[in-house]
Amino acid sequence: GENVEQHPSTLSVQEGDSAVIKCTYSDSASNYFPWYKQELGKRPQLIIDIRSNVGEKKDQRIAVTLNKTAKHFSLHITETQPEDSAVYFCAALISSGSARQLTFGSGTQLTVLP
Amino acid sequence: EAQVTQNPRYLITVTGKKLTVTCSQNMNHEYMSWYRQDPGLGLRQIYYSMNVEVTDKGDVPEGYKVSRKEKRNFPLILESPSPNQTSLYFCASSFNPPTGELFFGEGSRLTVL
């Protein structure tokens, strides 16, 4: 099955700085890569996603880049704010025949220091 | 209001006592899935269902069962719970295939003594 590795596991940045979280995946058949944010005690929620036919996608202060050749994708958060503090999960979807399996990375605890 | 509802939200039980965690969604989603969340391990998929009567194993299915008799419901069954199944469980749903937002329930914290 798919294996998704996420780094770093913890990340602290000063408010206003940028944060970058990286993920690699193992199966070249993966074609959809979402990112989820989970605030403390809450459920994960989608913040941005990218499909395999696109190299980059941006939504205000967040962006995701995808390198299919290297099988890695990254989340970029600019001008970080305290409310960006949360756990972030990357994921990869593999479609094989009739199966559709979404595999998550192990998560990154982002702390934005005021 | 569009939502995924899980019950119970919190449960403490003992080894071997069968339990069921229910999951229901009101968005007419075909795809439903169960994940467990453990510190340092992220969200690991237990089972998923592409549609009614169609279920598949995820990455950690051992010790769990599921059924999908109706589109809106996807219960998770622990026939004989063990302490290593102590975890935070999330049910989620989306349209099929899940190349769009996966809607999560609020989570069910299970402790097996």
Short mmCIF file of N, CA and C in Angstrom, two decimals, chain B residues 5 7 12 20 27 31 37 44 49 57 68 71 78 83 102-104 113:
data_model
loop_
_atom_site.label_atom_id
_atom_site.label_comp_id
_atom_site.label_asym_id
_atom_site.label_seq_id
_atom_site.Cartn_x
_atom_site.Cartn_y
_atom_site.Cartn_z
N THR B 5 -21.85 12.30 12.42
CA THR B 5 -22.12 12.14 13.85
C THR B 5 -21.63 10.79 14.33
N ASN B 7 -21.05 8.22 17.78
CA ASN B 7 -21.43 7.93 19.17
C ASN B 7 -20.91 6.57 19.59
N ILE B 12 -15.17 4.17 28.20
CA ILE B 12 -14.20 3.36 28.91
C ILE B 12 -14.82 1.97 29.04
N THR B 20 -19.70 -1.19 19.87
CA THR B 20 -19.93 -0.63 18.54
C THR B 20 -19.88 0.89 18.63
N MET B 27 -25.08 13.78 4.33
CA MET B 27 -24.69 14.49 3.11
C MET B 27 -24.82 13.63 1.86
N TYR B 31 -18.74 7.58 -0.04
CA TYR B 31 -17.50 7.12 0.58
C TYR B 31 -17.51 7.39 2.08
N GLN B 37 -6.42 7.61 15.57
CA GLN B 37 -5.35 8.59 15.74
C GLN B 37 -4.60 8.30 17.02
N ARG B 44 -4.48 6.69 10.93
CA ARG B 44 -4.32 5.43 10.20
C ARG B 44 -5.69 4.86 9.86
N SER B 49 -15.35 2.34 2.90
CA SER B 49 -16.46 1.82 2.12
C SER B 49 -16.72 2.76 0.95
N LYS B 57 -10.45 -3.23 3.51
CA LYS B 57 -9.53 -3.01 4.61
C LYS B 57 -8.62 -1.83 4.33
N ARG B 68 -21.84 -1.86 6.02
CA ARG B 68 -22.43 -0.70 5.32
C ARG B 68 -23.73 -1.17 4.68
N LYS B 71 -26.61 3.70 3.21
CA LYS B 71 -25.66 4.70 2.73
C LYS B 71 -25.20 5.62 3.85
N LEU B 78 -15.94 -3.53 17.51
CA LEU B 78 -14.81 -4.17 18.15
C LEU B 78 -15.36 -5.40 18.87
N PRO B 83 -6.44 -3.67 25.08
CA PRO B 83 -5.86 -2.37 25.45
C PRO B 83 -5.16 -1.65 24.30
N LEU B 102 -12.85 15.58 2.78
CA LEU B 102 -13.25 14.49 3.65
C LEU B 102 -13.81 15.13 4.91
N PHE B 103 -15.08 14.88 5.21
CA PHE B 103 -15.72 15.46 6.39
C PHE B 103 -15.57 14.49 7.56
N PHE B 104 -14.98 14.98 8.63
CA PHE B 104 -14.74 14.14 9.81
C PHE B 104 -15.81 14.36 10.87
N LEU B 113 -9.56 -1.09 29.21
CA LEU B 113 -8.77 -1.43 30.41
C LEU B 113 -8.47 -2.92 30.46
#
